[in-house]
Coordinates of C-alpha atoms and ligand atoms in Angstrom, one line a residue:
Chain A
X4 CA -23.9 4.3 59.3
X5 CA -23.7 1.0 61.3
X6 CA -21.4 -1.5 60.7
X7 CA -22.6 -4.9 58.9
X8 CA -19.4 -6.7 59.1
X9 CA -16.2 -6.6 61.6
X10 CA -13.1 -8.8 61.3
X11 CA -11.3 -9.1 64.2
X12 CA -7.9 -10.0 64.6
X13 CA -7.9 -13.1 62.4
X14 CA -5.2 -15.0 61.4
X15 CA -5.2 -18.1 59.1
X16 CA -2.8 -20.3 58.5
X17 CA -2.2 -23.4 55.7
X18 CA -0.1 -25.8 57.7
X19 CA 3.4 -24.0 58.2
X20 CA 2.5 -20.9 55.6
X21 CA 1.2 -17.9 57.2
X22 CA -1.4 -16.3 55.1
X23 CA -2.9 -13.4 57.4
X24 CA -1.5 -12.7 60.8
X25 CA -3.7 -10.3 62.2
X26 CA -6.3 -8.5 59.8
X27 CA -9.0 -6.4 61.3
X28 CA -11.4 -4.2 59.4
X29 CA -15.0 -3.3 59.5
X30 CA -17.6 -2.9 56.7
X31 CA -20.7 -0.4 57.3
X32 CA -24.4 -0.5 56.0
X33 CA -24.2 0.6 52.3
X34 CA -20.4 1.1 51.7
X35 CA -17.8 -0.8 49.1
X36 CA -14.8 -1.3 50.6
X37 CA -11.5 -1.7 47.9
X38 CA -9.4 -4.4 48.9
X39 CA -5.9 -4.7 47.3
X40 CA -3.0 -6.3 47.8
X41 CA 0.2 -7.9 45.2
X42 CA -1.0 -11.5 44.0
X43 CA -1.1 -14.1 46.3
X44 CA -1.1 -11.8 49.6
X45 CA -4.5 -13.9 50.6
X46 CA -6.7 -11.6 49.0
X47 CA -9.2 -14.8 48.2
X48 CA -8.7 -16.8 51.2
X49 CA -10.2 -13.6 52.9
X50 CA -13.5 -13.7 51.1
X51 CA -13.8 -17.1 51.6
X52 CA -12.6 -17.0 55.1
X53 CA -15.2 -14.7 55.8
X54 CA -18.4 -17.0 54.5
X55 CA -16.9 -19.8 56.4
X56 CA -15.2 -21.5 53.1
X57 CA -12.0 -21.7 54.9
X58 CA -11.5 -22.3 58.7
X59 CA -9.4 -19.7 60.5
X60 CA -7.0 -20.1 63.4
X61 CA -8.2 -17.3 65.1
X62 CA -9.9 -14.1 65.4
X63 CA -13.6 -13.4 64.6
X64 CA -16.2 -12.5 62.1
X65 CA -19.0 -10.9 63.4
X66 CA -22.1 -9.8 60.8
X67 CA -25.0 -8.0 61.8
X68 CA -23.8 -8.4 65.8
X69 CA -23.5 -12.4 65.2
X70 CA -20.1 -13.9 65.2
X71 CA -20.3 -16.5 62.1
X72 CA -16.7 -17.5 62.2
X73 CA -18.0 -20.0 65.1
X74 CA -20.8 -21.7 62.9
X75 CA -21.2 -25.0 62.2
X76 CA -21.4 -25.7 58.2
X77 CA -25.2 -26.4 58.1
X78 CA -25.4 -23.1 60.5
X79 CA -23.8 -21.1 57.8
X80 CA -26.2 -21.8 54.9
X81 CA -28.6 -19.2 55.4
X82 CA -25.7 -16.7 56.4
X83 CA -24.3 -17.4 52.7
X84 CA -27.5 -16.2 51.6
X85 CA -26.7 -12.9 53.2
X86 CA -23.7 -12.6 52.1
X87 CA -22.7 -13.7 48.7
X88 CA -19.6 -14.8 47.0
X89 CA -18.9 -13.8 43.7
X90 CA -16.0 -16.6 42.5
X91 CA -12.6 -15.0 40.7
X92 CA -12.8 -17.7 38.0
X93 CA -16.9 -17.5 37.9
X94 CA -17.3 -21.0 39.0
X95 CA -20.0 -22.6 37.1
X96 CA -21.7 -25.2 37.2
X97 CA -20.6 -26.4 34.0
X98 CA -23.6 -29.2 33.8
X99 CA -25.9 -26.7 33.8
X100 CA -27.2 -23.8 31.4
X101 CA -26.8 -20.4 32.0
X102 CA -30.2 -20.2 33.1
X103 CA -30.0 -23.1 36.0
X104 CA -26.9 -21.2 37.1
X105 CA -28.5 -18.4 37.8
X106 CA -32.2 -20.1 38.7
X107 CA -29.9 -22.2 41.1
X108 CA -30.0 -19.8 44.2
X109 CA -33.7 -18.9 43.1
X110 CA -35.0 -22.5 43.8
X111 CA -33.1 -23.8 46.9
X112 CA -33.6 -20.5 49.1
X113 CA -37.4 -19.0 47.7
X114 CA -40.5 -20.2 47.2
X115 CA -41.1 -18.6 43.8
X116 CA -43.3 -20.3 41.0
X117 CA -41.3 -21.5 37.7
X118 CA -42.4 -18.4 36.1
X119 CA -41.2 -16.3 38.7
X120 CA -38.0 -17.8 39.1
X121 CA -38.0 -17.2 34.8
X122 CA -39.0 -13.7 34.7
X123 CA -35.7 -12.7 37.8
X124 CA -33.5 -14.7 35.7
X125 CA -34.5 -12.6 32.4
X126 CA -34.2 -9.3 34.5
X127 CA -30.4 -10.3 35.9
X128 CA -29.7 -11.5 32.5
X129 CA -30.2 -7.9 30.7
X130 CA -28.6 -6.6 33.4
X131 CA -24.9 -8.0 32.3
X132 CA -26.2 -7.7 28.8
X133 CA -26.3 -11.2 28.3
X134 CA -29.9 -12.3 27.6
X135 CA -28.8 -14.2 24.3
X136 CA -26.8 -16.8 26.3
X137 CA -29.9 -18.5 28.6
X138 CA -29.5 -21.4 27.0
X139 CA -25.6 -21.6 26.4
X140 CA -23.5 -23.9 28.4
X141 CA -20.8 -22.5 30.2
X142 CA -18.1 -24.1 28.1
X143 CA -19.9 -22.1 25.3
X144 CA -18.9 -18.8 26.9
X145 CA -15.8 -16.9 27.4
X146 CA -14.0 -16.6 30.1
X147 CA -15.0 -12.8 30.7
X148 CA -18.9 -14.2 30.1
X149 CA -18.2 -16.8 32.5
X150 CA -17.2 -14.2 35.5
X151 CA -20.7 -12.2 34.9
X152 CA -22.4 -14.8 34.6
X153 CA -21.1 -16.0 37.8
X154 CA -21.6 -12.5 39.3
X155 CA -25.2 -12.6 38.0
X156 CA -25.9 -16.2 40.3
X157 CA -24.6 -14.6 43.4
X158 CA -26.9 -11.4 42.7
X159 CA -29.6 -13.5 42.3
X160 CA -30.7 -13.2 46.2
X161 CA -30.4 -9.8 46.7
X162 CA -28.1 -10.4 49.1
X163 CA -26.8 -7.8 51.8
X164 CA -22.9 -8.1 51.3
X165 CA -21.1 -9.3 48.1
X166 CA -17.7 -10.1 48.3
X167 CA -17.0 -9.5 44.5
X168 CA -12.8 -11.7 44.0
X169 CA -12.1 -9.7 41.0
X170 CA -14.8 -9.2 38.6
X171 CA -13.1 -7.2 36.4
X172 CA -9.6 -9.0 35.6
X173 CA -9.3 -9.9 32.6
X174 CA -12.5 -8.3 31.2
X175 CA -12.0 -6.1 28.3
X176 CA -13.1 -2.3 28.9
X177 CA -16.3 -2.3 27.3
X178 CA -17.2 -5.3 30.0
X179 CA -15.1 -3.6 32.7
X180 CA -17.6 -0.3 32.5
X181 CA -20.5 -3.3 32.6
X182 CA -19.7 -5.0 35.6
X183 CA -18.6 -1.7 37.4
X184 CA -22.2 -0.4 36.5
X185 CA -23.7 -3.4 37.9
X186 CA -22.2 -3.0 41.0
X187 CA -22.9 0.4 41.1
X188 CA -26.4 -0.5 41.0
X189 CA -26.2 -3.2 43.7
X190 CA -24.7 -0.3 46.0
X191 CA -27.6 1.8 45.0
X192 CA -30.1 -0.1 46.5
X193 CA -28.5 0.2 50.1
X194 CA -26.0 -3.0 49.8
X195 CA -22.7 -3.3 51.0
X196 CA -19.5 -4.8 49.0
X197 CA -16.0 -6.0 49.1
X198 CA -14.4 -5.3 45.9
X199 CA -11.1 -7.4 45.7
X200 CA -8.9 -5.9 42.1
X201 CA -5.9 -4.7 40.9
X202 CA -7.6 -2.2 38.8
X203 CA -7.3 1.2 40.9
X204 CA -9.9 3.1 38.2
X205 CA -12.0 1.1 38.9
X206 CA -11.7 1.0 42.8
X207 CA -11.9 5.1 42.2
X208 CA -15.6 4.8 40.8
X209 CA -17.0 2.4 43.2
X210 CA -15.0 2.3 46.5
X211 CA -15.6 4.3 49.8
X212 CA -12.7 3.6 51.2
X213 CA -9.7 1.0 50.6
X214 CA -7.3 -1.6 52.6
X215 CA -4.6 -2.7 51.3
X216 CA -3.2 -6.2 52.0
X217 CA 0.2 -7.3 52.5
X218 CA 1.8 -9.7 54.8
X219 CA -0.7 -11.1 56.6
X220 CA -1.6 -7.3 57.5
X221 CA -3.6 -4.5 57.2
X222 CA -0.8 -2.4 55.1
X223 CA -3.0 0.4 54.5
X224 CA -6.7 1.8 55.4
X225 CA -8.4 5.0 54.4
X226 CA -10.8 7.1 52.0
X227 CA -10.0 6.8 47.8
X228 CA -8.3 10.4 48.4
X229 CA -6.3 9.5 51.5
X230 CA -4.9 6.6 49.1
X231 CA -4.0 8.4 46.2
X232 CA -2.5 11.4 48.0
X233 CA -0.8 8.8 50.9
X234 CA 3.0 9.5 51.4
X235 CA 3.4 6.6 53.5
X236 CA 6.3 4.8 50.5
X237 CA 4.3 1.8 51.2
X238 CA 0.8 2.9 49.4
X239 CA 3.5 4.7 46.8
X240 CA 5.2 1.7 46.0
X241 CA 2.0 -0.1 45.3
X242 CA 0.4 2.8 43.3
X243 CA 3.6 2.6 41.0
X244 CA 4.1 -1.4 41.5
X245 CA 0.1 -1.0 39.5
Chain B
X23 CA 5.1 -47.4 58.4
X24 CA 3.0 -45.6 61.5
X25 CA 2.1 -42.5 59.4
X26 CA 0.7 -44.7 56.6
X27 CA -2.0 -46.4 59.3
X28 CA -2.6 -43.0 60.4
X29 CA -3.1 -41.8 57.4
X30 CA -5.8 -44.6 56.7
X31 CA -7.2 -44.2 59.7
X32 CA -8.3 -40.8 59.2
X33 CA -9.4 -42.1 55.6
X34 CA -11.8 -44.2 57.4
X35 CA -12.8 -41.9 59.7
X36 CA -13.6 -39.1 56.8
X37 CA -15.5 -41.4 55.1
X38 CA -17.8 -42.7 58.3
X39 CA -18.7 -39.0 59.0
X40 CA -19.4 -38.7 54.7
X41 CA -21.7 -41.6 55.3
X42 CA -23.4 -40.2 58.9
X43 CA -23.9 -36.9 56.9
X44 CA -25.2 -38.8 53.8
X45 CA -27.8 -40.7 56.3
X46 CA -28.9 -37.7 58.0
X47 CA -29.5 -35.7 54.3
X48 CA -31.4 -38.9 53.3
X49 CA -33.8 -38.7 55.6
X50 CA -34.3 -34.5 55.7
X51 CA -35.6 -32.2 53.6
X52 CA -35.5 -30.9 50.8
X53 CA -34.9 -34.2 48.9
X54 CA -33.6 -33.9 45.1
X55 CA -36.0 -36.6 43.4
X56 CA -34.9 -35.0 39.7
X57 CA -31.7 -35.4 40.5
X58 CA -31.7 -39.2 41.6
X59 CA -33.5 -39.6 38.7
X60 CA -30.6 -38.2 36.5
X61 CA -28.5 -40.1 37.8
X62 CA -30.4 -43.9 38.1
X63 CA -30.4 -43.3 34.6
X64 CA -27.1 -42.0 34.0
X65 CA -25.0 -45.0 36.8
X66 CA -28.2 -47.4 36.2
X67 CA -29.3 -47.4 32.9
X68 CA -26.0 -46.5 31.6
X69 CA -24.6 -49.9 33.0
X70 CA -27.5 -51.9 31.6
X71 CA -25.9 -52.9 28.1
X72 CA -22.7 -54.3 29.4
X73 CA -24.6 -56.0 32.2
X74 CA -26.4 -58.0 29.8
X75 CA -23.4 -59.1 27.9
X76 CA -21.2 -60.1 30.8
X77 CA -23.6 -62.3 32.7
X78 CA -24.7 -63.5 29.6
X79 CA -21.0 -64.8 28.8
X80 CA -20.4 -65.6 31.9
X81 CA -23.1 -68.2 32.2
X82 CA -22.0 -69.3 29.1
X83 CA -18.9 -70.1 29.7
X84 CA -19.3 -71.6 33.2
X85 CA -21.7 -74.2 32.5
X86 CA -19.0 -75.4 29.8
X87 CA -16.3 -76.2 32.3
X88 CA -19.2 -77.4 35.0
X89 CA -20.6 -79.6 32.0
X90 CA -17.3 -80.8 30.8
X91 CA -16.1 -81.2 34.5
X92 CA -19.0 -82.9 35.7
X93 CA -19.1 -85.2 32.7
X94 CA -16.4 -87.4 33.6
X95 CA -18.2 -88.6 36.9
X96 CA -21.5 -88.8 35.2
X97 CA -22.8 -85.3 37.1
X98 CA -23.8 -83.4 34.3
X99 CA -27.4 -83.8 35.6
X100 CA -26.0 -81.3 38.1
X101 CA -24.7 -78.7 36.3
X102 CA -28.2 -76.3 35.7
X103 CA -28.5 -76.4 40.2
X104 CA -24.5 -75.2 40.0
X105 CA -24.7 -73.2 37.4
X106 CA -27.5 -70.8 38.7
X107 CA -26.5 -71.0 42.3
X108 CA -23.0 -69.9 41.9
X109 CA -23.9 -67.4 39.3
X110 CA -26.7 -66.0 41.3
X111 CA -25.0 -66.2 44.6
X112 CA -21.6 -64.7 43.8
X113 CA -20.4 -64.5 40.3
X114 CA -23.8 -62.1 39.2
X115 CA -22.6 -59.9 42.5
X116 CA -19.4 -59.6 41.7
X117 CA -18.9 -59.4 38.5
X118 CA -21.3 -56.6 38.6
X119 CA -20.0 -54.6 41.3
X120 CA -16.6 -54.9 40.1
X121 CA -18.1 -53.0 36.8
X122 CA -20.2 -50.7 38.5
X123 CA -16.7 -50.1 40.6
X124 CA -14.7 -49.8 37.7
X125 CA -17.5 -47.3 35.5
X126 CA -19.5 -45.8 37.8
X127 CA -16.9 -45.4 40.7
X128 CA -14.1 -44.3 38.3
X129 CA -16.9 -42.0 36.4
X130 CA -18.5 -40.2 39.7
X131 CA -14.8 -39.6 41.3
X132 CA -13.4 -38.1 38.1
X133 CA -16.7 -35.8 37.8
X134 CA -17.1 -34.8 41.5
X135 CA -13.0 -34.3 41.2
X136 CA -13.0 -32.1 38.0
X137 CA -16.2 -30.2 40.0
X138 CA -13.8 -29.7 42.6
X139 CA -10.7 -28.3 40.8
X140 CA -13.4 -25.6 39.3
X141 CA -14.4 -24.7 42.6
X142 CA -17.7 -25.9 41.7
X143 CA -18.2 -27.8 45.1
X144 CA -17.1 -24.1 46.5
X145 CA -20.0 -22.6 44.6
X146 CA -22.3 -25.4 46.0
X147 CA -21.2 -24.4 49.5
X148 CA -21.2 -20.9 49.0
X149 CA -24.5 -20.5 47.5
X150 CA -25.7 -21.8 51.0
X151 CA -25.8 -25.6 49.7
X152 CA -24.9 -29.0 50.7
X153 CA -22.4 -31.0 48.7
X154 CA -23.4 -33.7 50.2
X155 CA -27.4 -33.5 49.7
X156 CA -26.9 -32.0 46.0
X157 CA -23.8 -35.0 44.9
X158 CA -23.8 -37.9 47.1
X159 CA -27.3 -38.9 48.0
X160 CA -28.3 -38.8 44.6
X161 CA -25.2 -41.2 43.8
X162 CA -25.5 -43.3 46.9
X163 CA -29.3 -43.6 46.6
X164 CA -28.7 -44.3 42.7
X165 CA -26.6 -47.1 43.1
X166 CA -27.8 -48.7 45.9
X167 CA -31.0 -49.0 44.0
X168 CA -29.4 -50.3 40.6
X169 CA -26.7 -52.0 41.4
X170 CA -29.2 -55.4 42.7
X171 CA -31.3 -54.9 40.2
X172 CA -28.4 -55.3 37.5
X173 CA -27.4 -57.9 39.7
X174 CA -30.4 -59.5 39.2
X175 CA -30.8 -59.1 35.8
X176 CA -27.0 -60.2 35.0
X177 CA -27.7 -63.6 37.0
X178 CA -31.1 -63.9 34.9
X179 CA -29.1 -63.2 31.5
X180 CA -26.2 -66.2 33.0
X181 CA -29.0 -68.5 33.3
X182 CA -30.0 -68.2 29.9
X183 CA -26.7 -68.7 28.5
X184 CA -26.1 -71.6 30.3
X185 CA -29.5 -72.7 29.0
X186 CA -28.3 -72.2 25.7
X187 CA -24.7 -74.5 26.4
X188 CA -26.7 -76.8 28.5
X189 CA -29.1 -77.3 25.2
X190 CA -26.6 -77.3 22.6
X191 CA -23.4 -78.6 23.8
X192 CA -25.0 -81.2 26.3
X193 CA -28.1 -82.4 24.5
X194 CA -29.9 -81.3 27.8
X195 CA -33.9 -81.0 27.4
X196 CA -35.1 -77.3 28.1
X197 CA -37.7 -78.7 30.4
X198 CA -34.6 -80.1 32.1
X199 CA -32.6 -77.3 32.6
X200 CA -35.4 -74.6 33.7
X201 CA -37.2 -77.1 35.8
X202 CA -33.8 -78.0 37.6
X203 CA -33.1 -74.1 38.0
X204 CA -36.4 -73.3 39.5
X205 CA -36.6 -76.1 42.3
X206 CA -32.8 -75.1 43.2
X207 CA -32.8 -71.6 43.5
X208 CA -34.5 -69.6 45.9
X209 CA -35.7 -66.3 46.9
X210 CA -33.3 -66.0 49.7
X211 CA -30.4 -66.4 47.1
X212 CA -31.9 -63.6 44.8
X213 CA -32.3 -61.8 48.3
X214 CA -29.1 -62.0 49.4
X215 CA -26.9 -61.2 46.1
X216 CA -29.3 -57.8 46.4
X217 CA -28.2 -57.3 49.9
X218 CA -24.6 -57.5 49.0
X219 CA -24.8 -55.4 46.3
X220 CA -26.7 -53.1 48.0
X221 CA -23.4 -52.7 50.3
X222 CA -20.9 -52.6 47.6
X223 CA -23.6 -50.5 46.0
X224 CA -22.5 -47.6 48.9
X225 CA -18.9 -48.4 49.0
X226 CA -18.8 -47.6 45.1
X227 CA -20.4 -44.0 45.1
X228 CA -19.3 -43.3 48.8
X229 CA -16.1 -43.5 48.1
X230 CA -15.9 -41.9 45.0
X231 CA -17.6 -39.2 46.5
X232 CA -15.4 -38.8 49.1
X233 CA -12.2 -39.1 46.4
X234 CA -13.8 -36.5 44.2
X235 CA -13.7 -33.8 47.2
X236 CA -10.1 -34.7 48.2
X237 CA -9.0 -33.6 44.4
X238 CA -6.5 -30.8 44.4
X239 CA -3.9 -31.4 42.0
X240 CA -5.9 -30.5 38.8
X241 CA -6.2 -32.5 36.1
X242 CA -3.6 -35.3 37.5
X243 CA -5.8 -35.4 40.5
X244 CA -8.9 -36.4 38.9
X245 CA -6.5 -39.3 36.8
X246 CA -5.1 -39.8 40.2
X247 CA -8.5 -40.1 42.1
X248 CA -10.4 -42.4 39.2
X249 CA -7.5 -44.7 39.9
X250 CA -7.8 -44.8 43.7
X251 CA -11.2 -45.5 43.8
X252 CA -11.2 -48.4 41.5
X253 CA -8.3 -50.1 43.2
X254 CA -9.6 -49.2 46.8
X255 CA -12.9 -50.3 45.6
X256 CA -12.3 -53.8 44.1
X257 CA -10.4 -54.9 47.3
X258 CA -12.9 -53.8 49.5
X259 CA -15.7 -55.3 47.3
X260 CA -14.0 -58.8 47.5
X261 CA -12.9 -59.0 51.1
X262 CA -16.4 -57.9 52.0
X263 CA -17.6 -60.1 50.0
X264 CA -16.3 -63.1 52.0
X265 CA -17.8 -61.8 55.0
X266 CA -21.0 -61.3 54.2
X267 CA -21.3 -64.5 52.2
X268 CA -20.6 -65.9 55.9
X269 CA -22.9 -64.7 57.4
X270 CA -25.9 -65.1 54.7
X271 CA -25.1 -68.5 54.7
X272 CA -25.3 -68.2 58.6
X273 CA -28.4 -66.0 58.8
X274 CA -30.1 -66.6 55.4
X275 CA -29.5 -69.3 52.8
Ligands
ADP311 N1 -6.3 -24.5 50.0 C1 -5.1 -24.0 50.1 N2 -4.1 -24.7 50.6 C2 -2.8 -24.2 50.7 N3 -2.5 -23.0 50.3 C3 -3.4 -22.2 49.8 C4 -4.8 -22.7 49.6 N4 -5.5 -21.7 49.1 C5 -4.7 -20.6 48.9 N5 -3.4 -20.9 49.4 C6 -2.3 -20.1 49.4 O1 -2.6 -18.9 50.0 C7 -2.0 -17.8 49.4 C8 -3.0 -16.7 49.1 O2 -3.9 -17.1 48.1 P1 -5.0 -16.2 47.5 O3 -5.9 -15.7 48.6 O4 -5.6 -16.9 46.4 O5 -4.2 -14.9 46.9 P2 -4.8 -13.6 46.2 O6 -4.5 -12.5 47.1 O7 -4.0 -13.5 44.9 O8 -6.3 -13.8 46.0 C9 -1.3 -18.3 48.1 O9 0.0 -18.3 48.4 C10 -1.9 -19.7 47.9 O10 -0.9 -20.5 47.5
MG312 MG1 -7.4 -14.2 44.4

């Protein structure tokens, strides 16, 4: 399989704090990888370190043989396209209805007709089982509705990564199974993911292989089995810390 | 002390590359028309009400000190050519702007802040957007297109009020008043109030644009922020104000 995404070496600092000192990893064509690490390791400021969100200090971030972390914002657009952030708290636009959230995307980056744009937005809808809320605001929903909702928007282009900030937190199981099957769909089609959680179950059904963060490091990297059978105290801590 | 001009200085220097950016999404595609629409009527048509009312009272209440002024030397034949050209030149401007500065500026930093605290502006960005083409054009663009035409309308409304002091409290003949007005002002002094306002028009939603992205602290930043760009706002409004009075009178009047 080739690989779609490599981080090199990347560091990034805010001011004096050290977030990640030196994190490389690779992604290939069509695989999830798990990414855990305790709260505030800089699980976040990765994702959005790797769209360009967040600056870095160094290293790179090369997709598809094209090092992005050198773009310019404007230069970036059309790579955010690509590669698609799915926001821990959802992130709505809370001005607009469910539907323009999700028709957003739609309009700015294709040329299809209103109808068009409609009939995607019905077919991502029943997809998180949420057809009834088109017209809701987001203030209407709950938080849980919120985060599929905003999972839904950055589905909406078919894009060829998503970096999913956990989409399952706080979610109750019914939901959990949901969003889990969604993205089990998404890898389906030959798409590639980043799946930052807590939840290790869930990282069992969907992930290839995991990394776990901690320090500003790569703590741990290998298959589901290699983690869950690890001996390094490390990944045992964690798996009892969970 | 030195940090403090620092600090402004990079202020100023955020805010001239806001405005180069703002320029350059002006004048490239794609162009929101909807949502310049939303918001001429939302900063625009919002405003309209209390535009009315406070030119209205203010020409009301300035041609009664002209009037009683002016009496005492016999001038009160002067007071409609006073009247209009001070409230066309500078109080309509003013006033206004400080309005617009104080619901408009306070309302778009507070909206654009709360946006940011979401990580809305993040979703913007991420869904390979432009804050700056989806918020701020339509804001600039919104206000630098109301803002003289409220202007206008608010020197209009102070010329009618002082009409009605001028008529009641001075026995003045209506004839009088409006045919005094019209031979005194001139286009060049509706002009020029729509300049100015045009400019504080861009200082109002530029920098409560730029407030609203620096919003971090939550919900005391956007209380925080709202506050800034009024104060920051009004000053520069005034002192500006001076300037380009100046130089209308230089270039224009
Ligand atoms: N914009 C920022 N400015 C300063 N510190 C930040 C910023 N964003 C995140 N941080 C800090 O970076 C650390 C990692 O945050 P985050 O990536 O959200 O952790 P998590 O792994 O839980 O997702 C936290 O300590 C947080 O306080
Ligand atoms: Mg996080």
């Amino acid at each position: 399989m080739n690989t779609i995404l490599e981080v090199k070496h990347l560091a990034k600092n805010f001011n004096e704090k050290k977030i990640h000192r030196d994190v490389s990893f690779s992604l290939k064509q069509g695989e999830t990888l798990g990414l855990l690490g305790n709260s505030g390791t800089g699980k976040s400021v990765l994702l959005r370190s790797i769209i360009g969100l967040e600056d870095i200090d160094s290293g790179s971030i090369i997709y598809r043989n094209k090092r992005i972390d050198e773009l310019s914002e404007v230069e970036l657009y059309p790579i955010r396209t690509k590669i698609s952030y799915s926001f821990q708290s959802g992130a709505l636009f809370d001005s607009m209805t469910v539907y323009e959230n999700i028709a957003y995307p739609l309009f700015e980056h294709t040329n299809l007709s209103e109808s068009e744009v409609d009939q995607k937005v019905d077919e991502i809808l029943s997809l998180i089982n949420m057809k009834d809320a088109k017209d809701l605001m987001p203030s209407d929903l709950s938080g849980g509705m919120q985060k599929r909702v905003g999972l839904a928007r950055s589905m909406a282009l078919n894009p060829d990564i998503l970096l999913y900030d956990e989409p399952t937190a706080g979610l109750d199981p019914v939901n959990v199974e949901m969003v889990i099957e969604v993205m089990k769909r998404f890898k389906a089609r030959g798409f590639s993911g980043i799946f930052v959680t807590h939840d290790i179950p869930a990282a069992r059904k969907i992930c290839d292989r995991v990394l776990i963060l901690n320090e500003g490091f790569i703590a741990f990297e290998g298959s589901i089995s290699e983690f869950e059978n690890s001996n390094d105290p490390f990944v045992q801590t964690f798996l009892a810390g969970q | 002390m030195i940090s403090r001009i620092k600090k402004q200085l990079v202020i100023s220097g955020e805010i001239t590359l806001l405005f180069q950016e703002t320029v350059y999404c002006i004048f490239t595609r794609p162009f929101y028309w909807g949502r310049l629409l939303d918001q001429i009527v939302q900063l625009g048509i919002g405003s309209l009400s209390i535009t009315i009312v406070i030119g209205f009272v203010t020409g009301l209440v300035m041609t009664l000190q002209f009037g009683y002024g002016l009496e005492k030397f016999g001038g009160t034949l002067y007071v409609p050519a006073i009247v209009a050209i001070s409230l066309l030149r500078e109080l309509a401007p003013i006033f206004t702007s400080l309005l617009i500065a104080g619901r408009v500026g306070s309302g778009i930093s507070a909206e654009i802040g709360a946006m940011n605290v979401t990580q809305q502006i993040d979703a913007i960005r991420a869904l390979g957007t432009s804050p700056t083409r989806v918020l701020v054009v339509p804001r600039v663009l919104a206000c630098i297109i109301s803002l003289p035409l409220l202007t206008t309308l608010s020197g209009f409304m102070g010329i009618m009020g002082g009409l009605i002091i001028a008529y009641t409290e001075f026995n003045m003949p209506l004839g009088f008043y409006i045919n005094k007005v019209l031979t005194t002002i001139t286009f060049a002094d509706v002009l020029g109030s729509m300049v100015k306002c045009a400019f504080f028009g861009i200082v109002i939603a530029l920098l409560a644009c730029y407030r609203g992205f620096k919003t971090r602290e939550g919900t005391r930043g956007v209380g925080n922020a709202t506050t800034w760009v009024v104060v920051r706002t009004s000053i520069i409004i005034l002192i500006s104000d001076f300037f380009l009075s100046k130089l209308l009178i230089l270039f224009l009047y």
